[in-house]
mmCIF file of C-alpha atoms in Angstrom:
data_model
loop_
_atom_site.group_PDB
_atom_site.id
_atom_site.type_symbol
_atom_site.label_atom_id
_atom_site.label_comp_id
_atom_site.label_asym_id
_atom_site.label_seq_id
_atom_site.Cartn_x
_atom_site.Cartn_y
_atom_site.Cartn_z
ATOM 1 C CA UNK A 811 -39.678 10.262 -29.507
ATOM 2 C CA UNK A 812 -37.318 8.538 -26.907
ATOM 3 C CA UNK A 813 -38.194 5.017 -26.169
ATOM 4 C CA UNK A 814 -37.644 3.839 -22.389
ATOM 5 C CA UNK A 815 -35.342 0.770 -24.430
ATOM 6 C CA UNK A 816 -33.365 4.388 -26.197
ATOM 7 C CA UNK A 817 -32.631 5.625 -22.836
ATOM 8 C CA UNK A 818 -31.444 2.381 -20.933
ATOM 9 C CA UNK A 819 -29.524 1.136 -23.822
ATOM 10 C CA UNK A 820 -27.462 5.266 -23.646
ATOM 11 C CA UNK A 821 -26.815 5.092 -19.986
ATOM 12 C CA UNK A 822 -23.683 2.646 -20.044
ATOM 13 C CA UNK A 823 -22.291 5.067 -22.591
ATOM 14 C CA UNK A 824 -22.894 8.236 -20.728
ATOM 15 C CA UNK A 825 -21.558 6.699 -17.864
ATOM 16 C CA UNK A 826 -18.360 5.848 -19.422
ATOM 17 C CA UNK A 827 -16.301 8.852 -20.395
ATOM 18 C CA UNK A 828 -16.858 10.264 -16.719
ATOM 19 C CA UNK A 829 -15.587 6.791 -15.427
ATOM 20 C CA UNK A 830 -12.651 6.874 -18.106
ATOM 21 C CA UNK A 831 -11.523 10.284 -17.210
ATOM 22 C CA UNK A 832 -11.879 9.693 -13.875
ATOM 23 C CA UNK A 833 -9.509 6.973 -14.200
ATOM 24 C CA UNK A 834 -7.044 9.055 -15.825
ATOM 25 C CA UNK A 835 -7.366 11.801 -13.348
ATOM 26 C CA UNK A 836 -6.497 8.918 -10.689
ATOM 27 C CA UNK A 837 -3.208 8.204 -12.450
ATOM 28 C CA UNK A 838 -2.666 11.663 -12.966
ATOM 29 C CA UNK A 839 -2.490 12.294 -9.413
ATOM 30 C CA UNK A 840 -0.816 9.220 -8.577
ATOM 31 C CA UNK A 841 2.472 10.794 -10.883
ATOM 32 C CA UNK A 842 2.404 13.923 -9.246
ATOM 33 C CA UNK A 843 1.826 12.846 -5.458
ATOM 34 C CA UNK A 844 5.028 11.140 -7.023
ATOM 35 C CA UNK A 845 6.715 14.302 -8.422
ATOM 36 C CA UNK A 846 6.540 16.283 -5.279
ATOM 37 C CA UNK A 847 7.777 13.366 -3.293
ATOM 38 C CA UNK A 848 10.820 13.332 -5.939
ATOM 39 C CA UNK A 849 11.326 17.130 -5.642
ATOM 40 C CA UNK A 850 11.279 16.888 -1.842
ATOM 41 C CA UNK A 851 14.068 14.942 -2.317
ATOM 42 C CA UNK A 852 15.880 16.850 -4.796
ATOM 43 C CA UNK A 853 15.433 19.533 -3.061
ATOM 44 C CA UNK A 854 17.119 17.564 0.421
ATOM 45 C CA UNK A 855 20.029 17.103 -1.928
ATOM 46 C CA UNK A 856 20.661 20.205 -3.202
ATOM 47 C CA UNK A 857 20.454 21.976 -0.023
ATOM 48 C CA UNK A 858 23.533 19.687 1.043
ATOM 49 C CA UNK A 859 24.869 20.405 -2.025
ATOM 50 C CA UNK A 860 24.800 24.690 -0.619
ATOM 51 C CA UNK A 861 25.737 23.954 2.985
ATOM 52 C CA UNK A 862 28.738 22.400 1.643
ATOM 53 C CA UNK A 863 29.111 24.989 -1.135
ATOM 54 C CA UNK A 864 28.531 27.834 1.924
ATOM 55 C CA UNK A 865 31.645 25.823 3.741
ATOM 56 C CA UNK A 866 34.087 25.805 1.177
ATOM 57 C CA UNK A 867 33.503 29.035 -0.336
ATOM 58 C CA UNK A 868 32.054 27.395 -3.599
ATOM 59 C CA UNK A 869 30.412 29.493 -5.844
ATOM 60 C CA UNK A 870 26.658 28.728 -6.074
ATOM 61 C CA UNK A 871 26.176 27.723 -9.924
ATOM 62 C CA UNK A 872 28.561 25.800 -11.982
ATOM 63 C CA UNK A 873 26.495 27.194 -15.612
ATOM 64 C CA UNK A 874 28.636 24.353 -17.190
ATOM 65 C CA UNK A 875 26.917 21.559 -15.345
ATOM 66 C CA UNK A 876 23.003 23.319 -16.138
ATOM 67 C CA UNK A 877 23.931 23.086 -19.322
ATOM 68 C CA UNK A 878 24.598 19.318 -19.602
ATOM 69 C CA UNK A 879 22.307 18.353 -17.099
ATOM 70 C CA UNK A 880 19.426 20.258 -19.959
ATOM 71 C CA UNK A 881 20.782 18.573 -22.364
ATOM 72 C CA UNK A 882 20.982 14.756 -20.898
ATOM 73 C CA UNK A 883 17.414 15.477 -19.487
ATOM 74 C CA UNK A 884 16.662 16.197 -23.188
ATOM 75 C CA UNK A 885 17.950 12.975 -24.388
ATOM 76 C CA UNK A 886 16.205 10.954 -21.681
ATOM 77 C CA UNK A 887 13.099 13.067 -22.449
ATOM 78 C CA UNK A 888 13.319 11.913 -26.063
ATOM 79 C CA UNK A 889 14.042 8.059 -25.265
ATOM 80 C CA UNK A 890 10.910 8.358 -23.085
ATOM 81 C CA UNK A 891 8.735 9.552 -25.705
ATOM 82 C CA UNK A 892 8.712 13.131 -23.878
ATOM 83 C CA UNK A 893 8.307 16.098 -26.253
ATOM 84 C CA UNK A 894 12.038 17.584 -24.824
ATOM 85 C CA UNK A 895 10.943 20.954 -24.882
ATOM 86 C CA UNK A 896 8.919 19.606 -21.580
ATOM 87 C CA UNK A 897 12.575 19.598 -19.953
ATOM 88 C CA UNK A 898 12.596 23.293 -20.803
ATOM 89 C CA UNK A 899 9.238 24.138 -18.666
ATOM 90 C CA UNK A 900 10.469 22.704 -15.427
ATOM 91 C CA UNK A 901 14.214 22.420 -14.749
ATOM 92 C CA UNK A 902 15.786 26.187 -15.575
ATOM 93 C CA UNK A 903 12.940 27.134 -12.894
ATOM 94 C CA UNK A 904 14.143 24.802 -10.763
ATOM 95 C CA UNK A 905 17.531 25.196 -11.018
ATOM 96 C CA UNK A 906 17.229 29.008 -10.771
ATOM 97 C CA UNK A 907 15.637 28.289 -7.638
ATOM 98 C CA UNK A 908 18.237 25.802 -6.150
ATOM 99 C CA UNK A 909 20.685 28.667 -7.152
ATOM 100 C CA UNK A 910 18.832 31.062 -5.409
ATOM 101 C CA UNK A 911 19.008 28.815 -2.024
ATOM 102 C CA UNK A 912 22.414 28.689 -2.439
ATOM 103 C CA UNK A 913 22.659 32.294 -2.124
ATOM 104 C CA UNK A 914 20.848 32.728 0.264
ATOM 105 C CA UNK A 915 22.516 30.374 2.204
ATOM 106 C CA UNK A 916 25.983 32.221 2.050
ATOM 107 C CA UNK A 917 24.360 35.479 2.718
ATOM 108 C CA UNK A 918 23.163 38.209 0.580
ATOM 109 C CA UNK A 919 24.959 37.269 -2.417
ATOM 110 C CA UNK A 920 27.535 34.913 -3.687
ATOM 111 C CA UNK A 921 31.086 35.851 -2.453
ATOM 112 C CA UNK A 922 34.135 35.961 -4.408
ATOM 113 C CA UNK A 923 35.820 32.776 -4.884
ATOM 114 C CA UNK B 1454 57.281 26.603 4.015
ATOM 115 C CA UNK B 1455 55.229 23.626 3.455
ATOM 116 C CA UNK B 1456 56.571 20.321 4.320
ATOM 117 C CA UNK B 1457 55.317 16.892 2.347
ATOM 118 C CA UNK B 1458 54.180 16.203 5.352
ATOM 119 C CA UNK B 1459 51.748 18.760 5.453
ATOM 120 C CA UNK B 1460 50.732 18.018 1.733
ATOM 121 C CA UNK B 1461 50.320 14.202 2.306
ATOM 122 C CA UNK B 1462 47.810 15.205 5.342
ATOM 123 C CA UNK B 1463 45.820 17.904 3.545
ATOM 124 C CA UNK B 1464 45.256 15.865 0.359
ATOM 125 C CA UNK B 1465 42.763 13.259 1.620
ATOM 126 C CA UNK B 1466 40.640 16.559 2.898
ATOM 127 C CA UNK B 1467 41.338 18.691 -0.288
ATOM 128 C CA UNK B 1468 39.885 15.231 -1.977
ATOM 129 C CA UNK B 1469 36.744 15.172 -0.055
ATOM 130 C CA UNK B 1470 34.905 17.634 -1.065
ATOM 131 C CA UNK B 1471 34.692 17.433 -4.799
ATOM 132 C CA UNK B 1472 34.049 13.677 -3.526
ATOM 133 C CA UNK B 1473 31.161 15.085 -1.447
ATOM 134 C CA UNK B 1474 29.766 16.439 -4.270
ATOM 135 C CA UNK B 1475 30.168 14.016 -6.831
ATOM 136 C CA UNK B 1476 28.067 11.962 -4.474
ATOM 137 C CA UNK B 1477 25.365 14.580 -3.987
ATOM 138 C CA UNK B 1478 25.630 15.498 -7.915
ATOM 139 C CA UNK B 1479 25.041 11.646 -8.442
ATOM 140 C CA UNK B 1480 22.069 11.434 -6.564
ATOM 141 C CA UNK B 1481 20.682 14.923 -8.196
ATOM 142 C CA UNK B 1482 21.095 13.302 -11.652
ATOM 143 C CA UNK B 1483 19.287 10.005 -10.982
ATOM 144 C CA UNK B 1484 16.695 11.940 -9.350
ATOM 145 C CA UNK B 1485 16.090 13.914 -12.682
ATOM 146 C CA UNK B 1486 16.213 10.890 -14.662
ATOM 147 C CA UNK B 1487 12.992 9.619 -12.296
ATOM 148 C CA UNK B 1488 11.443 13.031 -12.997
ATOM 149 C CA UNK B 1489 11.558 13.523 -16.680
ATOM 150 C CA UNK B 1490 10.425 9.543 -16.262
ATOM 151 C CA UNK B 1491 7.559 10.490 -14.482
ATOM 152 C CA UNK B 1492 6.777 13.350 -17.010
ATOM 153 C CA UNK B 1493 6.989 11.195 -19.816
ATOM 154 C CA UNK B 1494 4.249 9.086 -18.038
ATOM 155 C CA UNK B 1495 2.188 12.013 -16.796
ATOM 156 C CA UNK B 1496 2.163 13.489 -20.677
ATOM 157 C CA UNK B 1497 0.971 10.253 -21.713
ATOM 158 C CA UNK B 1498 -1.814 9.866 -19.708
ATOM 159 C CA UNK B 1499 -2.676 13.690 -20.486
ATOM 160 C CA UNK B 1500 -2.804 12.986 -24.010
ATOM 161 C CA UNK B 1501 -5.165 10.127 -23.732
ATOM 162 C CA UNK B 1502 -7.353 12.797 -21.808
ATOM 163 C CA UNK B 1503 -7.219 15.344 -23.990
ATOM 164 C CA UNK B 1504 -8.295 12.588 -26.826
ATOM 165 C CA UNK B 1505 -11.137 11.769 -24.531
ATOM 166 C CA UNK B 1506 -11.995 15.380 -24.518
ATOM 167 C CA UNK B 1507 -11.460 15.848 -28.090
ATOM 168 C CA UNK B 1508 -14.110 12.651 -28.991
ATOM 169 C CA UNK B 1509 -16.514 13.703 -26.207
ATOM 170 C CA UNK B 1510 -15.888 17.938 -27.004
ATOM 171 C CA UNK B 1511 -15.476 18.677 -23.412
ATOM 172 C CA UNK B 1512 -13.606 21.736 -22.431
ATOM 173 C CA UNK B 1513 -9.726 21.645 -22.330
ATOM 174 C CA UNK B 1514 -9.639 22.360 -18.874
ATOM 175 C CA UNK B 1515 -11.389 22.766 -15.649
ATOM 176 C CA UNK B 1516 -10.077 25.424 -13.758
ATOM 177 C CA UNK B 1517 -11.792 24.182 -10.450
ATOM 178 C CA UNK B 1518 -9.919 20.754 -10.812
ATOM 179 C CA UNK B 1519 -6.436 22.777 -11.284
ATOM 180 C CA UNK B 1520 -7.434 24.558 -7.825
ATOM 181 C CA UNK B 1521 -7.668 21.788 -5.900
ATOM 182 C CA UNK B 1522 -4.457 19.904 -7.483
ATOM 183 C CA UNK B 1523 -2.508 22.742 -6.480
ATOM 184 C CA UNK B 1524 -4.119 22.483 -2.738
ATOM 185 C CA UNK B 1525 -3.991 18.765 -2.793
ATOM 186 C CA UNK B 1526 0.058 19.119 -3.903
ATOM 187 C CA UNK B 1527 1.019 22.009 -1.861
ATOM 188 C CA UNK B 1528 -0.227 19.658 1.424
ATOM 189 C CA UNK B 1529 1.720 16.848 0.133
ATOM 190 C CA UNK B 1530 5.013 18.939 -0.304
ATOM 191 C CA UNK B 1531 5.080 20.395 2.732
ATOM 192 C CA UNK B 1532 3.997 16.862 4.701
ATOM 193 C CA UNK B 1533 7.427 15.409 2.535
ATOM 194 C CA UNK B 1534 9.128 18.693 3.763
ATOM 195 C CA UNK B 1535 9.448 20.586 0.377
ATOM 196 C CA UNK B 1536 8.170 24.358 0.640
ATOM 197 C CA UNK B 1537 5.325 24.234 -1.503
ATOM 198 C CA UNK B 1538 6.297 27.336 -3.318
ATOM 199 C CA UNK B 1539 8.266 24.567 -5.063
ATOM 200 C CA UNK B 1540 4.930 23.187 -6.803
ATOM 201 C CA UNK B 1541 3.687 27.072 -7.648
ATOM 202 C CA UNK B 1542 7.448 27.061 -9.670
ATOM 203 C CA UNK B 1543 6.622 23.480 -11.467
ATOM 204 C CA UNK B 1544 3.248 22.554 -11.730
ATOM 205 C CA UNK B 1545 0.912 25.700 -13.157
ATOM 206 C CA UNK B 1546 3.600 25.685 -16.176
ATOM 207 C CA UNK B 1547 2.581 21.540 -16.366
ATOM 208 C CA UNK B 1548 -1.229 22.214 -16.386
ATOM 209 C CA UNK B 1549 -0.912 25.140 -19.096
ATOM 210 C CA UNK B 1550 0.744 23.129 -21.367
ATOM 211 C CA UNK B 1551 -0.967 20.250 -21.502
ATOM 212 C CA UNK B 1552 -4.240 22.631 -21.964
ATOM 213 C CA UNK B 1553 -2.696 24.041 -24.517
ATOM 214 C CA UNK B 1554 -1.926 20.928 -25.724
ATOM 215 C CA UNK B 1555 -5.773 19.921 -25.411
ATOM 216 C CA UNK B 1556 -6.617 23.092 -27.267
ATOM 217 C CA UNK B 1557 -4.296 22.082 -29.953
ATOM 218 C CA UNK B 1558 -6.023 18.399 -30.379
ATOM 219 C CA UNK B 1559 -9.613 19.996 -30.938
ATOM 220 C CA UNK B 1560 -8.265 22.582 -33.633
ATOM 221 C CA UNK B 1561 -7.494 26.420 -33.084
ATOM 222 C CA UNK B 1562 -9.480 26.352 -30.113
ATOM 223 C CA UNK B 1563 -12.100 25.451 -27.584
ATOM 224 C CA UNK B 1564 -15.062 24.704 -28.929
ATOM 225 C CA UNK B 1565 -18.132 25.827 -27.336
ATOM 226 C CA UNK B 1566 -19.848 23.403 -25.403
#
Protein backbone atom coordinates (compact mmCIF):
# COMPACT_ATOMS: atom_id res chain seq x y z
CA UNK A 1 0.00 0.00 0.00
CA UNK A 2 0.85 3.67 -1.05
CA UNK A 3 0.96 6.06 1.78
CA UNK A 4 -0.40 9.74 1.00
CA UNK A 5 3.52 10.76 2.56
CA UNK A 6 4.79 7.87 -0.63
CA UNK A 7 2.99 9.85 -3.13
CA UNK A 8 3.87 13.56 -2.13
CA UNK A 9 7.39 12.74 -1.38
CA UNK A 10 7.42 11.02 -5.66
CA UNK A 11 5.86 14.03 -7.18
CA UNK A 12 9.05 16.40 -7.25
CA UNK A 13 10.74 13.48 -8.96
CA UNK A 14 8.14 12.78 -11.54
CA UNK A 15 8.01 16.23 -12.21
CA UNK A 16 11.58 16.54 -12.96
CA UNK A 17 12.66 14.64 -16.03
CA UNK A 18 9.65 16.36 -17.99
CA UNK A 19 11.03 19.78 -16.67
CA UNK A 20 14.73 18.62 -17.56
CA UNK A 21 13.90 17.58 -21.01
CA UNK A 22 11.92 20.31 -21.52
CA UNK A 23 14.79 22.41 -20.84
CA UNK A 24 16.86 20.70 -23.26
CA UNK A 25 14.26 20.79 -25.92
CA UNK A 26 14.36 24.76 -25.26
CA UNK A 27 18.06 24.87 -26.09
CA UNK A 28 17.59 22.57 -28.75
CA UNK A 29 15.47 24.89 -30.53
CA UNK A 30 17.27 27.85 -29.59
CA UNK A 31 20.52 26.19 -31.89
CA UNK A 32 18.47 25.51 -34.69
CA UNK A 33 16.22 28.79 -34.86
CA UNK A 34 20.09 29.61 -34.99
CA UNK A 35 21.08 27.19 -37.81
CA UNK A 36 18.47 28.28 -40.23
CA UNK A 37 19.24 31.88 -39.53
CA UNK A 38 23.04 30.85 -40.41
CA UNK A 39 21.96 28.95 -43.57
CA UNK A 40 19.82 31.90 -44.67
CA UNK A 41 22.83 33.55 -44.76
CA UNK A 42 24.96 31.11 -46.37
CA UNK A 43 22.72 30.66 -48.65
CA UNK A 44 22.64 34.93 -49.42
CA UNK A 45 26.32 34.34 -50.01
CA UNK A 46 26.47 31.72 -52.20
CA UNK A 47 23.89 32.96 -54.45
CA UNK A 48 26.34 36.05 -54.99
CA UNK A 49 28.86 33.74 -55.25
CA UNK A 50 26.55 32.20 -58.81
CA UNK A 51 25.43 35.60 -60.07
CA UNK A 52 28.96 36.44 -60.27
CA UNK A 53 29.96 32.94 -61.41
CA UNK A 54 26.81 33.33 -64.19
CA UNK A 55 28.76 36.82 -65.21
CA UNK A 56 32.06 35.66 -65.76
CA UNK A 57 31.40 32.43 -67.24
CA UNK A 58 32.75 30.55 -64.06
CA UNK A 59 32.11 27.14 -63.83
CA UNK A 60 29.71 26.29 -60.97
CA UNK A 61 31.90 23.89 -58.62
CA UNK A 62 35.51 24.23 -57.94
CA UNK A 63 35.59 20.08 -56.47
CA UNK A 64 39.05 21.26 -55.14
CA UNK A 65 37.65 23.78 -52.72
CA UNK A 66 34.60 20.96 -51.40
CA UNK A 67 37.20 19.02 -50.68
CA UNK A 68 39.13 21.27 -48.25
CA UNK A 69 36.31 23.01 -47.05
CA UNK A 70 35.16 18.88 -45.73
CA UNK A 71 38.13 18.52 -44.49
CA UNK A 72 38.73 21.95 -42.34
CA UNK A 73 35.01 21.49 -41.22
CA UNK A 74 36.34 18.09 -40.02
CA UNK A 75 39.08 19.51 -38.04
CA UNK A 76 36.90 22.21 -36.46
CA UNK A 77 34.32 19.44 -35.89
CA UNK A 78 36.95 17.51 -33.93
CA UNK A 79 38.33 20.63 -31.84
CA UNK A 80 34.64 21.13 -30.94
CA UNK A 81 34.12 17.81 -29.61
CA UNK A 82 31.85 17.02 -32.83
CA UNK A 83 31.91 13.36 -33.92
CA UNK A 84 33.36 14.65 -37.72
CA UNK A 85 31.44 12.26 -39.49
CA UNK A 86 28.49 14.91 -38.44
CA UNK A 87 30.28 17.22 -41.17
CA UNK A 88 29.53 14.38 -43.58
CA UNK A 89 25.52 14.45 -42.93
CA UNK A 90 25.06 18.09 -43.73
CA UNK A 91 27.56 19.89 -45.99
CA UNK A 92 27.93 17.49 -49.38
CA UNK A 93 23.94 18.06 -49.29
CA UNK A 94 24.41 21.40 -49.05
CA UNK A 95 26.94 21.99 -51.27
CA UNK A 96 25.29 19.80 -53.94
CA UNK A 97 22.54 22.08 -53.55
CA UNK A 98 24.47 25.46 -53.80
CA UNK A 99 25.90 23.73 -56.99
CA UNK A 100 22.70 23.04 -58.23
CA UNK A 101 21.65 26.95 -57.87
CA UNK A 102 24.47 27.74 -59.66
CA UNK A 103 23.25 25.89 -62.53
CA UNK A 104 20.38 26.86 -62.59
CA UNK A 105 21.30 30.21 -62.54
CA UNK A 106 23.35 30.03 -65.90
CA UNK A 107 20.66 28.09 -67.53
CA UNK A 108 20.07 24.50 -68.06
CA UNK A 109 23.45 23.38 -67.41
CA UNK A 110 26.89 24.63 -66.80
CA UNK A 111 28.51 26.05 -70.02
CA UNK A 112 31.87 25.45 -71.24
CA UNK A 113 34.48 27.51 -69.77
CA UNK B 1 47.44 44.27 -81.13
CA UNK B 2 47.24 45.02 -77.55
CA UNK B 3 48.86 48.04 -76.25
CA UNK B 4 50.22 48.25 -72.33
CA UNK B 5 47.88 50.55 -72.19
CA UNK B 6 45.14 48.37 -72.63
CA UNK B 7 46.78 45.74 -70.21
CA UNK B 8 47.43 48.33 -67.39
CA UNK B 9 43.48 49.23 -67.67
CA UNK B 10 42.11 45.68 -67.83
CA UNK B 11 44.22 44.37 -64.91
CA UNK B 12 42.51 46.11 -61.97
CA UNK B 13 39.08 44.45 -63.54
CA UNK B 14 40.71 41.01 -64.41
CA UNK B 15 41.77 41.40 -60.45
CA UNK B 16 38.35 41.91 -59.20
CA UNK B 17 36.72 39.14 -59.55
CA UNK B 18 38.78 36.42 -57.99
CA UNK B 19 38.84 39.42 -55.32
CA UNK B 20 35.02 39.25 -55.33
CA UNK B 21 35.14 35.93 -54.52
CA UNK B 22 37.73 35.60 -52.11
CA UNK B 23 35.51 37.94 -50.18
CA UNK B 24 32.33 35.92 -50.64
CA UNK B 25 34.47 32.54 -50.12
CA UNK B 26 35.64 34.28 -46.79
CA UNK B 27 32.42 34.90 -45.51
CA UNK B 28 31.14 31.19 -46.66
CA UNK B 29 33.99 29.72 -44.53
CA UNK B 30 33.37 31.64 -41.29
CA UNK B 31 29.85 30.92 -41.72
CA UNK B 32 30.64 27.08 -41.64
CA UNK B 33 32.90 27.46 -38.84
CA UNK B 34 29.57 29.01 -36.81
CA UNK B 35 27.66 25.98 -38.13
CA UNK B 36 29.70 22.98 -37.29
CA UNK B 37 29.96 25.34 -33.87
CA UNK B 38 26.48 25.23 -33.46
CA UNK B 39 26.38 21.40 -34.20
CA UNK B 40 28.88 20.67 -31.80
CA UNK B 41 26.53 22.43 -29.25
CA UNK B 42 23.29 20.98 -30.57
CA UNK B 43 25.01 17.21 -30.29
CA UNK B 44 25.81 18.02 -26.88
CA UNK B 45 22.71 18.90 -25.63
CA UNK B 46 21.22 15.78 -27.62
CA UNK B 47 23.39 13.54 -25.82
CA UNK B 48 22.44 14.75 -22.44
CA UNK B 49 18.80 13.92 -23.73
CA UNK B 50 19.29 10.82 -24.91
CA UNK B 51 21.05 10.04 -21.29
CA UNK B 52 17.89 11.38 -19.80
CA UNK B 53 16.03 8.97 -21.91
CA UNK B 54 18.32 6.20 -21.34
CA UNK B 55 17.95 6.65 -17.13
CA UNK B 56 14.20 7.36 -17.42
CA UNK B 57 13.69 4.42 -20.60
CA UNK B 58 11.68 6.77 -22.62
CA UNK B 59 11.48 6.23 -26.29
CA UNK B 60 14.34 7.52 -28.57
CA UNK B 61 12.18 9.69 -30.33
CA UNK B 62 8.88 11.31 -30.69
CA UNK B 63 7.87 11.52 -34.05
CA UNK B 64 5.11 14.20 -33.27
CA UNK B 65 7.88 16.55 -31.77
CA UNK B 66 10.06 16.03 -35.15
CA UNK B 67 6.72 17.23 -37.04
CA UNK B 68 6.38 20.25 -35.55
CA UNK B 69 10.32 21.17 -35.55
CA UNK B 70 10.23 20.80 -39.12
CA UNK B 71 6.97 23.25 -39.26
CA UNK B 72 8.36 25.47 -36.62
CA UNK B 73 11.89 25.66 -38.90
CA UNK B 74 10.45 25.73 -42.27
CA UNK B 75 8.43 29.20 -40.96
CA UNK B 76 11.58 30.51 -39.63
CA UNK B 77 13.57 29.93 -42.96
CA UNK B 78 11.39 31.33 -45.10
CA UNK B 79 10.64 34.58 -42.57
CA UNK B 80 14.93 34.87 -42.81
CA UNK B 81 14.39 34.33 -46.63
CA UNK B 82 15.93 30.78 -47.03
CA UNK B 83 13.55 28.33 -49.10
CA UNK B 84 12.70 25.96 -46.58
CA UNK B 85 13.42 23.05 -48.78
CA UNK B 86 16.83 24.00 -47.34
CA UNK B 87 15.81 22.53 -43.76
CA UNK B 88 14.06 19.21 -45.55
CA UNK B 89 18.02 18.84 -47.08
CA UNK B 90 19.65 19.41 -43.37
CA UNK B 91 17.60 18.75 -40.60
CA UNK B 92 15.62 15.10 -41.00
CA UNK B 93 19.36 13.68 -41.55
CA UNK B 94 20.12 15.71 -37.87
CA UNK B 95 17.06 14.15 -36.08
CA UNK B 96 17.86 10.48 -37.46
CA UNK B 97 21.08 10.50 -36.21
CA UNK B 98 20.86 11.61 -33.05
CA UNK B 99 17.88 8.85 -32.67
CA UNK B 100 20.02 6.58 -33.74
CA UNK B 101 22.34 7.78 -31.52
CA UNK B 102 19.64 7.46 -28.61
CA UNK B 103 19.00 3.93 -29.77
CA UNK B 104 22.62 3.24 -29.49
CA UNK B 105 22.82 4.61 -25.64
CA UNK B 106 19.93 2.15 -24.47
CA UNK B 107 21.61 -0.99 -26.22
CA UNK B 108 20.57 -2.65 -29.66
CA UNK B 109 17.40 -1.00 -29.45
CA UNK B 110 14.30 0.63 -28.11
CA UNK B 111 13.12 -0.81 -25.34
CA UNK B 112 9.54 -1.23 -24.87
CA UNK B 113 7.97 1.14 -22.76
Amino acid sequence: MVSDSDVSEKAPLCDQVPRELGEYRASIDNLDAALVHLLAERFRVTRKVGELKRQEALPPADEGREERQLLRLKEIATTAGLDPTVVDLIFPALMSEVRRRHQELRGDGPRPL
